Every structure is written in C-alpha cells, then in structure tokens.
Short mmCIF file of C-alpha atoms and ligand atoms in Angstrom, two decimals:
data_model
loop_
_atom_site.label_atom_id
_atom_site.label_comp_id
_atom_site.label_asym_id
_atom_site.label_seq_id
_atom_site.Cartn_x
_atom_site.Cartn_y
_atom_site.Cartn_z
CA UNK H 1 111.28 81.48 59.14
CA UNK H 2 109.87 79.57 61.70
CA UNK H 3 108.44 76.13 59.11
CA UNK H 4 104.89 75.37 59.81
CA UNK H 5 104.92 71.38 61.43
CA UNK H 6 102.78 69.56 59.25
CA UNK H 7 99.32 69.04 60.82
CA UNK H 8 98.75 65.27 61.90
CA UNK H 9 95.74 63.63 62.50
CA UNK H 10 95.09 60.33 64.11
CA UNK H 11 93.32 59.66 60.03
CA UNK H 12 96.94 60.72 59.40
CA UNK H 13 98.97 58.90 61.19
CA UNK H 14 96.76 55.93 60.34
CA UNK H 15 96.93 56.09 57.21
CA UNK H 16 100.63 56.40 56.92
CA UNK H 17 101.63 53.39 59.07
CA UNK H 18 99.38 51.97 56.74
CA UNK H 19 101.01 52.86 53.49
CA UNK H 20 104.39 52.72 54.68
CA UNK H 21 103.36 49.16 55.67
CA UNK H 22 101.69 47.71 52.67
CA UNK H 23 104.19 49.64 50.61
CA UNK H 24 107.15 47.57 52.69
CA UNK H 25 105.02 44.00 52.78
CA UNK H 26 103.80 43.89 48.83
CA UNK H 27 106.96 45.64 47.76
CA UNK H 28 109.02 42.40 48.99
CA UNK H 29 106.86 40.14 47.58
CA UNK H 30 106.34 41.99 44.50
CA UNK H 31 110.58 41.75 43.74
CA UNK H 32 110.93 38.35 45.90
CA UNK H 33 108.14 37.16 43.84
CA UNK H 34 110.36 38.86 39.96
CA UNK H 35 113.35 37.49 41.24
CA UNK H 36 112.19 33.91 41.32
CA UNK H 37 110.26 33.68 38.11
CA UNK H 38 113.99 35.32 36.44
CA UNK H 39 115.77 33.12 38.36
CA UNK H 40 113.81 30.19 37.11
CA UNK H 41 113.53 31.35 33.32
CA UNK H 42 117.61 31.61 33.54
CA UNK H 43 117.52 28.34 34.61
CA UNK H 44 115.81 26.30 32.44
CA UNK H 45 117.64 28.51 29.44
CA UNK H 46 121.02 26.87 31.53
CA UNK H 47 119.44 23.70 31.11
CA UNK H 48 118.48 23.49 27.29
CA UNK H 49 121.71 24.81 26.40
CA UNK H 50 123.36 22.20 28.10
CA UNK H 51 121.44 19.28 26.68
CA UNK H 52 122.07 20.75 23.00
CA UNK H 53 126.01 20.72 23.63
CA UNK H 54 126.19 17.89 25.24
CA UNK H 55 123.73 15.53 23.11
CA UNK H 56 125.33 17.96 20.00
CA UNK H 57 128.91 16.60 21.23
CA UNK H 58 128.13 12.80 21.29
CA UNK H 59 126.35 13.11 17.73
CA UNK H 60 129.81 15.11 16.53
CA UNK H 61 131.80 12.44 18.49
CA UNK H 62 130.33 9.43 17.54
CA UNK H 63 129.87 10.42 13.58
CA UNK H 64 133.69 11.06 13.50
CA UNK H 65 134.04 7.49 15.03
CA UNK H 66 132.13 6.76 12.25
CA UNK H 67 133.18 8.44 9.44
CA UNK H 68 136.88 7.57 10.47
CA UNK H 69 135.71 3.71 10.51
CA UNK H 70 134.20 4.27 6.93
CA UNK H 71 136.94 5.68 5.18
CA UNK H 72 139.27 2.91 6.86
CA UNK H 73 136.90 0.15 5.86
CA UNK H 74 136.48 2.26 1.42
CA UNK H 75 140.55 2.24 1.47
CA UNK H 76 140.34 -1.29 2.20
CA UNK H 77 137.21 -3.09 0.03
CA UNK H 78 136.58 -0.05 -2.29
CA UNK H 79 132.94 -0.55 -2.21
CA UNK H 80 130.91 2.79 -2.98
CA UNK H 81 128.51 1.75 -0.18
CA UNK H 82 130.93 3.10 2.49
CA UNK H 83 131.19 6.17 1.09
CA UNK H 84 127.41 6.81 1.04
CA UNK H 85 127.69 6.42 4.99
CA UNK H 86 130.95 8.21 5.12
CA UNK H 87 129.06 11.29 3.48
CA UNK H 88 125.88 11.01 5.56
CA UNK H 89 128.30 11.12 8.63
CA UNK H 90 129.66 14.24 7.39
CA UNK H 91 125.75 15.26 7.21
CA UNK H 92 124.95 14.62 10.74
CA UNK H 93 128.30 16.21 11.87
CA UNK H 94 127.23 19.97 9.63
CA UNK H 95 123.09 19.53 11.11
CA UNK H 96 125.03 19.66 14.60
CA UNK H 97 127.68 22.28 14.11
CA UNK H 98 125.03 24.34 12.51
CA UNK H 99 122.57 23.98 15.91
CA UNK H 100 125.42 24.75 17.90
CA UNK H 101 126.01 27.75 15.97
CA UNK H 102 122.23 28.61 16.61
CA UNK H 103 123.04 28.56 20.56
CA UNK H 104 125.05 31.65 19.86
CA UNK H 105 122.14 33.55 19.49
CA UNK H 106 120.93 32.38 22.90
CA UNK H 107 124.17 34.15 24.94
CA UNK H 108 125.92 30.60 24.56
CA UNK H 109 129.09 31.06 23.26
CA UNK H 110 131.36 28.02 22.46
CA UNK H 111 134.80 27.02 24.13
CA UNK H 112 138.09 27.79 22.40
CA UNK H 113 138.71 23.92 22.14
CA UNK H 114 135.53 23.76 20.01
CA UNK H 115 136.29 26.23 17.57
CA UNK H 116 140.69 24.82 16.94
CA UNK H 117 138.31 21.90 16.64
CA UNK H 118 135.46 22.92 13.86
CA UNK H 119 138.34 25.14 12.34
CA UNK H 120 140.57 22.19 11.80
CA UNK H 121 138.05 20.12 10.45
CA UNK H 122 136.88 22.65 8.18
CA UNK H 123 139.74 23.35 6.67
CA UNK H 124 140.44 18.71 5.94
CA UNK H 125 137.18 18.61 4.83
CA UNK H 126 137.77 21.44 2.00
CA UNK H 127 140.92 20.08 1.41
CA UNK H 128 139.15 16.42 0.86
CA UNK H 129 136.19 17.65 -1.41
CA UNK H 130 139.10 18.53 -3.43
CA UNK H 131 141.26 15.38 -3.35
CA UNK H 132 137.83 13.52 -3.90
CA UNK H 133 137.14 15.65 -7.73
CA UNK H 134 140.72 13.59 -7.75
CA UNK H 135 140.01 10.03 -6.95
CA UNK H 136 136.35 9.35 -6.10
CA UNK H 137 137.58 5.37 -4.89
CA UNK H 138 139.95 7.17 -2.27
CA UNK H 139 138.65 9.49 0.44
CA UNK H 140 141.47 12.02 2.19
CA UNK H 141 140.75 11.27 5.66
CA UNK H 142 143.21 12.08 8.01
CA UNK H 143 145.64 9.91 10.09
CA UNK H 144 145.06 8.39 14.07
CA UNK H 145 146.91 11.34 16.35
CA UNK H 146 144.97 14.11 14.04
CA UNK H 147 141.54 12.30 14.93
CA UNK H 148 142.58 11.91 18.85
CA UNK H 149 143.12 15.34 18.77
CA UNK H 150 140.00 16.31 17.34
CA UNK H 151 138.47 14.24 19.26
CA UNK H 152 140.24 15.26 22.62
CA UNK H 153 138.86 18.71 21.40
CA UNK H 154 135.00 16.99 21.87
CA UNK H 155 135.40 15.19 24.92
CA UNK H 156 136.57 18.55 26.26
CA UNK H 157 133.47 20.74 25.06
CA UNK H 158 131.17 18.26 26.48
CA UNK H 159 133.47 18.79 29.83
CA UNK H 160 133.84 22.42 29.56
CA UNK H 161 129.83 23.04 28.91
CA UNK H 162 128.99 20.12 32.18
CA UNK H 163 131.24 22.24 34.07
CA UNK H 164 129.84 25.87 32.86
CA UNK H 165 126.40 24.33 33.43
CA UNK H 166 127.92 23.05 37.37
CA UNK H 167 128.98 26.95 37.96
CA UNK H 168 126.03 28.39 36.30
CA UNK H 169 123.25 26.82 38.65
CA UNK H 170 125.59 26.77 41.50
CA UNK H 171 125.76 31.39 41.11
CA UNK H 172 121.84 30.80 40.52
CA UNK H 173 121.67 29.11 43.79
CA UNK H 174 123.56 31.65 45.26
CA UNK H 175 121.07 33.99 43.81
CA UNK H 176 118.19 32.51 45.31
CA UNK H 177 119.77 32.43 48.68
CA UNK H 178 120.25 36.24 48.59
CA UNK H 179 116.72 36.96 47.61
CA UNK H 180 115.12 34.40 50.07
CA UNK H 181 117.33 36.88 52.70
CA UNK H 182 116.07 39.96 51.28
CA UNK H 183 112.70 37.94 51.02
CA UNK H 184 113.60 37.87 54.80
CA UNK H 185 114.68 40.69 55.23
CA UNK H 186 111.60 42.73 53.37
CA UNK H 187 109.82 40.97 56.25
CA UNK H 188 111.37 41.44 59.15
CA UNK H 189 111.11 45.25 58.31
CA UNK H 190 107.32 45.45 57.70
CA UNK H 191 107.75 43.66 61.03
CA UNK H 192 109.42 46.24 62.34
CA UNK H 193 107.07 48.71 60.36
CA UNK H 194 104.00 47.15 62.22
CA UNK H 195 105.52 46.91 65.89
CA UNK H 196 106.96 50.36 65.59
CA UNK H 197 103.97 51.99 63.73
CA UNK H 198 101.68 50.15 66.75
CA UNK H 199 103.50 51.81 69.01
CA UNK H 200 103.50 54.82 67.80
CA UNK H 201 99.85 55.35 67.28
CA UNK H 202 99.70 53.29 70.61
CA UNK H 203 101.73 56.16 71.99
CA UNK H 204 100.35 59.12 70.51
CA UNK H 205 97.18 57.90 71.51
CA UNK H 206 97.58 56.62 75.19
CA UNK H 207 99.50 59.81 76.30
CA UNK H 208 97.54 62.31 75.68
CA UNK H 209 93.95 59.75 76.63
CA UNK H 210 96.18 59.28 80.02
CA UNK H 211 96.67 62.85 80.40
CA UNK H 212 92.89 63.72 79.82
CA UNK H 213 92.23 61.01 82.57
CA UNK H 214 94.87 62.28 85.19
CA UNK H 215 93.37 65.78 84.29
CA UNK H 216 89.69 64.27 84.40
CA UNK H 217 90.14 63.05 87.90
CA UNK H 218 91.81 65.96 89.07
CA UNK H 219 88.60 68.28 87.98
CA UNK H 220 86.64 64.99 89.65
CA UNK H 221 88.06 66.05 93.41
CA UNK H 222 87.81 70.11 92.56
CA UNK H 223 90.85 70.67 91.97
CA UNK H 224 90.19 73.65 88.58
CA UNK H 225 93.92 73.81 88.60
CA UNK H 226 95.47 71.34 86.44
CA UNK H 227 95.98 72.06 82.86
CA UNK H 228 96.53 69.80 80.40
CA UNK H 229 99.97 70.00 78.03
CA UNK H 230 99.27 67.82 74.97
CA UNK H 231 102.42 68.43 72.57
CA UNK H 232 100.74 66.59 68.95
CA UNK H 233 98.55 68.74 66.46
CA UNK H 234 96.28 65.62 66.69
CA UNK H 235 92.48 66.01 67.54
CA UNK H 236 93.64 65.23 70.67
CA UNK H 237 95.25 68.73 70.86
CA UNK H 238 92.23 69.93 70.17
CA UNK H 239 90.30 68.28 73.11
CA UNK H 240 92.87 69.74 75.47
CA UNK H 241 92.66 72.56 74.15
CA UNK H 242 88.88 72.38 74.87
CA UNK H 243 89.84 71.09 78.05
CA UNK H 244 91.86 73.46 79.34
CA UNK H 245 89.32 76.13 78.32
CA UNK H 246 86.04 74.69 80.47
CA UNK H 247 88.80 74.35 83.84
CA UNK H 248 89.68 77.94 83.17
CA UNK H 249 86.08 78.81 83.30
CA UNK H 250 85.23 76.20 86.37
CA UNK H 251 88.16 77.33 88.27
CA UNK H 252 86.39 81.53 87.36
CA UNK H 253 83.90 80.55 88.26
CA UNK H 254 84.83 78.40 91.54
CA UNK H 255 86.96 81.60 92.42
CA UNK H 256 84.04 84.08 92.23
CA UNK H 257 82.16 81.59 94.34
CA UNK H 258 84.72 81.16 96.98
CA UNK H 259 85.22 84.65 96.84
CA UNK H 260 81.61 85.33 97.31
CA UNK H 261 80.91 82.97 100.05
CA UNK H 262 83.72 84.05 101.42
CA UNK H 263 82.97 87.73 101.87
CA UNK H 264 79.19 86.74 103.05
CA UNK H 265 80.05 84.53 105.77
CA UNK H 266 82.59 87.19 107.05
CA UNK H 267 79.50 89.57 107.05
CA UNK H 268 76.91 87.54 108.47
CA UNK H 269 79.42 86.52 110.73
CA UNK H 270 79.62 89.95 112.92
CA UNK H 271 75.92 90.61 113.17
CA UNK H 272 75.15 87.39 114.59
CA UNK H 273 78.09 86.78 117.03
CA UNK H 274 75.92 90.37 118.47
CA UNK H 275 72.49 88.72 117.95
CA UNK H 276 73.80 85.22 119.80
CA UNK H 277 75.16 87.42 122.40
CA UNK H 278 72.41 89.41 122.77
CA UNK H 279 70.00 85.78 122.87
CA UNK H 280 72.73 84.39 125.82
CA UNK H 281 71.89 87.80 127.30
CA UNK H 282 68.51 87.44 127.42
CA UNK H 283 68.03 83.45 127.82
CA UNK H 284 70.67 84.07 130.86
CA UNK H 285 67.87 86.75 132.48
CA UNK H 286 70.82 89.76 132.15
CA UNK H 287 68.84 92.02 130.88
CA UNK H 288 65.45 90.86 132.81
CA UNK H 289 63.47 87.91 134.30
CA UNK H 290 61.64 85.81 131.34
CA UNK H 291 59.52 82.80 131.52
CA UNK H 292 59.76 79.02 131.48
CA UNK H 293 58.59 79.05 127.39
CA UNK H 294 60.86 81.86 126.50
CA UNK H 295 63.91 80.48 127.82
CA UNK H 296 63.08 77.75 126.37
CA UNK H 297 62.77 79.32 122.47
CA UNK H 298 66.01 81.48 123.20
CA UNK H 299 67.85 78.37 124.12
CA UNK H 300 67.06 76.86 120.77
CA UNK H 301 67.74 79.60 118.71
CA UNK H 302 71.56 80.01 120.86
CA UNK H 303 71.95 76.73 119.92
CA UNK H 304 71.03 77.46 115.68
CA UNK H 305 72.97 80.49 115.91
CA UNK H 306 76.04 78.22 116.91
CA UNK H 307 75.89 75.77 114.63
CA UNK H 308 75.31 78.62 112.11
CA UNK H 309 78.09 80.13 112.80
CA UNK H 310 79.71 76.73 112.75
CA UNK H 311 78.78 76.21 109.40
CA UNK H 312 80.15 79.55 108.69
CA UNK H 313 83.51 78.84 109.74
CA UNK H 314 83.64 75.96 107.50
CA UNK H 315 83.24 77.98 105.13
CA UNK H 316 85.83 80.38 105.86
CA UNK H 317 87.92 78.29 106.56
CA UNK H 318 87.72 77.03 102.85
CA UNK H 319 88.38 79.73 101.42
CA UNK H 320 91.22 80.42 103.89
CA UNK H 321 92.97 77.57 102.27
CA UNK H 322 91.86 77.30 99.22
CA UNK H 323 93.72 81.16 98.96
CA UNK H 324 97.18 79.44 100.22
CA UNK H 325 99.51 78.14 98.78
CA UNK H 326 101.81 75.26 99.73
CA UNK H 327 105.12 75.78 101.29
CA UNK H 328 103.61 78.33 104.15
CA UNK H 329 103.09 75.26 106.66
CA UNK H 330 105.29 74.42 109.45
CA UNK H 331 105.47 71.24 111.07
CA UNK H 332 105.75 70.07 114.76
CA UNK H 333 106.11 66.75 115.99
CA UNK H 334 102.90 66.12 117.72
CA UNK H 335 102.19 62.68 119.93
CA UNK H 336 99.53 60.89 118.60
CA UNK H 337 97.86 59.05 121.22
CA UNK H 338 97.56 62.50 123.54
CA UNK H 339 96.25 63.96 120.42
CA UNK H 340 93.47 61.08 119.93
CA UNK H 341 92.69 61.46 123.88
CA UNK H 342 92.45 65.07 123.44
CA UNK H 343 90.11 64.99 120.89
CA UNK H 344 87.72 61.88 122.68
CA UNK H 345 87.33 64.46 125.75
CA UNK H 346 86.01 67.53 123.20
CA UNK H 347 83.44 64.61 121.44
CA UNK H 348 83.01 63.26 124.60
CA UNK H 349 79.37 65.16 125.78
CA UNK H 350 78.21 63.98 122.18
CA UNK H 351 79.20 60.37 122.37
CA UNK H 352 77.29 60.59 126.12
CA UNK H 353 74.16 62.24 123.95
CA UNK H 354 73.61 58.95 122.17
CA UNK H 355 75.60 57.04 124.17
CA UNK H 356 78.37 55.72 122.55
CA UNK H 357 81.05 54.19 123.93
CA UNK H 358 84.28 55.65 122.39
CA UNK H 359 86.99 53.00 122.53
CA UNK H 360 91.20 53.05 122.50
CA UNK H 361 93.96 50.45 121.14
CA UNK H 362 97.44 51.92 120.87
CA UNK H 363 100.70 50.33 119.26
CA UNK H 364 103.47 50.57 121.43
CA UNK H 365 106.47 52.41 120.85
CA UNK H 366 104.76 54.59 117.81
CA UNK H 367 106.56 57.71 116.90
CA UNK H 368 105.21 61.12 116.86
CA UNK H 369 103.55 62.40 113.55
CA UNK H 370 104.43 65.12 111.55
CA UNK H 371 102.19 68.17 111.06
CA UNK H 372 100.10 71.57 113.09
CA UNK H 373 98.48 70.63 116.36
CA UNK H 374 95.40 72.56 115.46
CA UNK H 375 95.05 71.29 112.26
CA UNK H 376 95.58 67.45 112.78
CA UNK H 377 92.93 67.72 115.76
CA UNK H 378 90.36 69.76 113.73
CA UNK H 379 90.79 66.41 111.43
CA UNK H 380 90.22 64.19 113.96
CA UNK H 381 87.06 65.34 115.11
CA UNK H 382 85.75 66.00 111.50
CA UNK H 383 85.99 62.24 111.15
CA UNK H 384 85.25 61.08 115.13
CA UNK H 385 82.46 63.55 114.63
CA UNK H 386 81.40 62.09 111.37
CA UNK H 387 81.57 58.56 113.07
CA UNK H 388 79.62 59.74 116.17
CA UNK H 389 76.61 61.32 113.81
CA UNK H 390 76.41 58.30 111.94
CA UNK H 391 76.93 55.10 114.31
CA UNK H 392 73.53 54.03 115.99
CA UNK H 393 72.42 54.84 119.78
CA UNK H 394 74.43 52.74 122.29
CA UNK H 395 77.05 51.76 119.67
CA UNK H 396 80.68 51.80 119.84
CA UNK H 397 83.15 53.19 118.18
CA UNK H 398 87.10 52.23 117.86
CA UNK H 399 90.00 54.63 117.78
CA UNK H 400 93.01 52.61 116.80
CA UNK H 401 96.72 54.24 116.34
CA UNK H 402 99.25 52.04 114.24
CA UNK H 403 102.38 52.01 112.32
CA UNK H 404 101.23 52.09 109.09
CA UNK H 405 101.68 49.71 105.98
CA UNK H 406 104.10 52.29 104.71
CA UNK H 407 107.21 52.73 106.22
CA UNK H 408 107.73 55.97 108.02
CA UNK H 409 103.70 56.32 107.96
CA UNK H 410 101.39 56.22 111.40
CA UNK H 411 97.64 54.92 110.50
CA UNK H 412 94.78 56.31 112.83
CA UNK H 413 91.86 54.37 111.88
CA UNK H 414 88.37 55.19 113.49
CA UNK H 415 86.39 52.45 113.30
CA UNK H 416 82.06 52.87 113.47
CA UNK H 417 79.01 50.83 113.44
CA UNK H 418 77.03 53.24 111.57
CA UNK H 419 75.48 52.78 107.87
CA UNK H 420 78.40 52.82 106.03
CA UNK H 421 79.88 54.25 102.20
CA UNK H 422 78.06 52.82 99.29
CA UNK H 423 81.42 51.84 96.22
CA UNK H 424 80.06 54.68 93.77
CA UNK H 425 79.68 57.23 96.98
CA UNK H 426 83.11 56.16 98.02
CA UNK H 427 85.99 58.20 95.69
CA UNK H 428 82.90 61.57 95.92
CA UNK H 429 82.62 61.84 99.73
CA UNK H 430 85.83 63.89 99.36
CA UNK H 431 85.23 66.34 97.29
CA UNK H 432 83.60 70.08 98.45
CA UNK H 433 79.62 70.07 99.64
CA UNK H 434 79.35 66.90 98.49
CA UNK H 435 76.60 64.31 101.35
CA UNK H 436 75.34 60.95 100.25
CA UNK H 437 71.94 61.23 98.64
CA UNK H 438 71.19 59.03 102.26
CA UNK H 439 71.74 61.76 105.04
CA UNK H 440 70.67 65.01 102.54
CA UNK H 441 67.33 64.81 103.89
CA UNK H 442 67.23 64.39 107.94
CA UNK H 443 70.83 64.96 108.89
CA UNK H 444 73.12 68.43 109.69
CA UNK H 445 76.28 69.19 107.66
CA UNK H 446 77.05 70.70 104.71
CA UNK H 447 79.58 68.06 102.89
CA UNK H 448 82.74 70.50 104.04
CA UNK H 449 84.15 68.21 106.86
CA UNK H 450 86.27 65.67 104.90
CA UNK H 451 86.86 68.04 102.14
CA UNK H 452 88.92 70.16 104.64
CA UNK H 453 90.14 67.23 106.76
CA UNK H 454 91.71 65.68 102.87
CA UNK H 455 93.28 68.95 101.72
CA UNK H 456 94.35 69.79 105.54
CA UNK H 457 96.24 66.18 105.58
CA UNK H 458 97.50 66.95 101.83
CA UNK H 459 99.14 69.54 102.50
CA UNK H 460 101.91 68.32 105.42
CA UNK H 461 102.29 64.47 103.58
CA UNK H 462 99.33 62.83 105.04
CA UNK H 463 96.54 61.13 103.31
CA UNK H 464 92.79 60.01 104.41
CA UNK H 465 91.16 56.45 103.00
CA UNK H 466 87.86 54.87 103.72
CA UNK H 467 87.03 50.95 103.35
CA UNK H 468 83.98 49.89 104.47
CA UNK H 469 83.73 47.07 107.53
CA UNK H 470 83.24 43.53 106.36
CA UNK H 471 79.79 43.50 109.02
CA UNK H 472 78.57 47.34 109.34
CA UNK H 473 80.41 51.14 109.06
CA UNK H 474 83.30 52.42 107.97
CA UNK H 475 86.56 52.44 108.52
CA UNK H 476 89.17 56.00 107.95
CA UNK H 477 92.42 56.08 108.25
CA UNK H 478 93.96 59.42 109.32
CA UNK H 479 97.47 58.48 107.49
CA UNK H 480 100.40 61.13 108.44
CA UNK H 481 103.77 61.04 108.46
CA UNK H 482 106.09 60.46 110.73
CA UNK H 483 108.24 63.09 112.00
CA UNK H 484 112.01 62.56 111.88
P1 LIG F 34 79.50 66.45 106.82
O1 LIG F 34 78.96 67.82 106.76
O2 LIG F 34 77.52 66.14 105.47
O3 LIG F 34 79.29 65.32 107.50
P2 LIG F 34 81.60 65.63 106.20
O4 LIG F 34 82.35 65.96 104.23
O5 LIG F 34 81.97 65.41 107.24
O6 LIG F 34 79.94 66.68 105.46
O7 LIG F 34 80.06 64.06 105.36
C1 LIG F 34 80.75 63.78 103.82
C2 LIG F 34 79.53 62.78 103.19
O8 LIG F 34 79.84 61.76 103.96
C3 LIG F 34 78.87 62.73 103.99
O9 LIG F 34 77.14 63.59 104.46
C4 LIG F 34 77.98 61.45 104.40
O10 LIG F 34 77.68 60.94 103.68
C5 LIG F 34 79.84 60.85 104.50
N1 LIG F 34 80.44 60.42 105.71
C6 LIG F 34 81.27 60.95 106.11
N2 LIG F 34 81.21 59.53 107.15
C7 LIG F 34 80.50 58.80 107.19
C8 LIG F 34 80.63 57.62 108.14
N3 LIG F 34 81.32 57.65 109.17
N4 LIG F 34 79.22 57.07 108.06
C9 LIG F 34 79.05 57.67 106.34
N5 LIG F 34 78.78 58.10 106.03
C10 LIG F 34 79.27 59.20 106.43
#
C-alpha cells in the first residue's frame, strides 16, 4: 500500500522550522536555568550545614575543656561555683548535640567518630549523675587519656566536615561545568537547527524559483517545449503545474500556427510562381509589345512578387526548422574567409545601391569552421543584409573574422553604423516575428531573419551575440565551432 506523502507547504515548513528552533533554544535556556537554581540551593545548604557543624564542634571542644578544668578546680578548691560552671558547660554540650541531631532532617549524617564520642560521652554522663547523687562535692570526671580521645574525635568531626564540604563543592563545580557544556551544546544545536532550517527553506524556495526562471527564460525565447519539474509538494509545485499547463497550451497554439503558416505558404507559393512567370513574360514582351508605363508597372509587380516569395520561403524555412528533430544535421569543414567573400559578393548589388563599402579583416591562420555551407551562408547573408539595410547611405560595414575568446571557436563579426539596438530589445530581436518598434513602420521585414539565424547557429553548436558599438551602430558576432 502506498503511504500518502503529507503536503508540506512553505508555511508549514516555516512553522516547523520555527517550532524546532524555539523548542531547542528556549528548552535549553529553561533546563540551564533549572539546573543553576538547583545547584545554587544545594550549595547554599551545604555551606549552611558546614557552618553549623563547624561552630558546634568548636562549642563541643571548648565546653569539654571547660568541664575538665572545672572538675579539676572543684576537686582541689571544693567550691560549689565550679560545679555550676561544670553544669553550664554540660548544658551547652547538650544543646550542641541537639543542634547536630537536627541537621539529620536536612540530610546530614554525622561521621562515625562523632557517634563514638557521643556514645562514650553520654554513657559517662549517665554514670556521673549516679555518682553525683552519692557525693555532690566530687565530680566523677574522666581521666586525661579519655578526654584526649574525645577531643581527637571532635577534631576529626570538624576536619571530616570540612573535607566533606570541599568534596561536595567540588562535585557542584563539576555539575556546573557539565550544565555549561549542556547549555553550549543546546545553543550549538539551535544554531545548527537554524542553519539547517535556513538552508532547507532556501533550497525549497530557490531550486523551484531557479527552475521557473529558467523555464520563463526559454519561454521568452520562443521555446515552448521546456517543462519544469518541481518535486516538492508545496505552492511551487502548484505554480509549476500551472506553468506547464500554460506551456502546453502555448505550444499547441504555436504548432497550429506554424502548421497553418506552412500550409498557407505552400499553397500560395505555387500559384505565385506562375503569376510571377506570367508577369515576367509580359514584362519581357514575350507575349507581345507593351508600352513604357505598362513595363514600369509590370517590373514593380515582379519585384513585389519576388519579395513575397522570399517572405514565404522564410516562413516555410521556419516551419521546417521547427519540425526537424535534433541529431539529423551532418556538418562539413568550411573555410570562413571564402564563405565571407562569397556572401559579400552576393550582397554587392544591395551595398552598391546604398553606396556602402564592405571592408574585411581576416586574422591569420584561421581554422575552418564546422557547419553546413548553405546554412552558414544564410546566417551571414541575413546579418550582413540587416547591416546594409540599417546602415546609412555612404557608410561602411566591416566584417572581421578572428579566433574567438573561447578557444575552439571562430568569431565572424559584422559591424555597421546604423541606429544600433536598445538595451531592452537586445534579447528580443532573436525572437520569432520580433521587429523593433522604431523600424516596424518604415522598413521591410517580418522579424524572422535573426530567429532563423540563431536556430541554425545553435544547431551546430554555435551562437550569435550582439553589442552596440561605442560610437554608433552595432556588431553582431557569429561564433562558430572550429572543425576538429
Ligand atoms: P527583419 O526581417 O525585421 O530584419 P530580423 O530578424 O532580421 O528581421 O531582425 C529583427 C529586428 O532586429 C529588426 O526588425 C531590427 O529592429 C533589429 N535589427 C536587426 N539587425 C539590426 C541592425 N544591424 N541594426 C539595428 N537593428 C537591427
């Protein structure tokens, strides 16, 4: 069973990314905050217990010494005040013991040394109380060795407490380091999530946008066959589907138009040839003599018929180019210099009519180019024909043939001193039927010459570029691959 892929729109993707980022970023902040709070309260507790144990062990040691001294004084001086002092110290010790006992409710466990002291001390005090009832003038106190042992146990209590506190603070320090590392890791992860999110979203926007831009560019160049593929299931996918539908529709309409023009041109060309033949026969007085006026009009009609036949040839050529498939072209080695000279020759009458001088410059040691002679000839004639058409009377047209900047190519550059081509129109002039606004009204043409030329050049791996000259006019560069 096929599991349906959930539709991830751009909004969903953005929301998911934002949610992940916010969760990681603020999650880290909250965790680090909780951790720090906990460590602060633990360290406060440790310090407070330590202070209590340290102060109480001091009280215990001092009062134990007091008791010893007062017991000795009482046995020598027999003054009851020493018993009172002794009892006060004993009460102080009881209070300290109670205070230390209370610490167990806060998680403190007294070391074994303290328990030993407490057991022995309590046992002795109980015994002492019994002795006291016998003779109140004498205190039944411990000998020097026992006292020293007790004092040593209390010193041990104090030192162990200090060592325990240091250990606990050290472990808190380690935990704080750990939590800093965790915080940094969280921030690192959120930065990674942000980078990944930005990369992912840009990818899911930029790739379809690039596809669409490429599709629109090919469409603007008159190629309706390019379909665009957007794999994501977001709004761009919908846009791609709409674009492809529009492309198919345009392509269908274009095919119908091309077919129609091809059929029409074909149908018109045959009767047109017979009309032209008849007109020529009449003009040449094959069918009887005519007067000068009739001759003038018949010549005019003949030249108009030639123009229409050329136009039909162009139209038929376009439909032939569009229906031909790639890979059918067989190429030959062509000497570019000879080719240029031939084309110049065939346009010499047009140049003479406008008193235009055609000049040539050929770079030395040029390699032959790869292509088909008739087609390359047509390209040059179209572009040179335009140069002559648009150049002013008495000007010059320069044809240079040189090695192209791209190695392996030869560049045929045709420079005129006509009106040039505006920046906005530079990419449009190679489109089918495009003619610049400034020439539409007063010059012949159908806007097919450059379209055909570019297609023919492309078919053999060449291209045509155009740029305006610094002073006036423009230069068309026909860049053709060298024959290997
Ligand atoms: P057309 O039959 O109109 O000459 P082309 O395809 O040969 O058709 O040219 C298309 C348009 O390009 C022309 O209408 C013209 O506006 C412009 N163009 C072509 N060559 C030149 C040039 N040498 N100088 C100025 N404009 C040019």
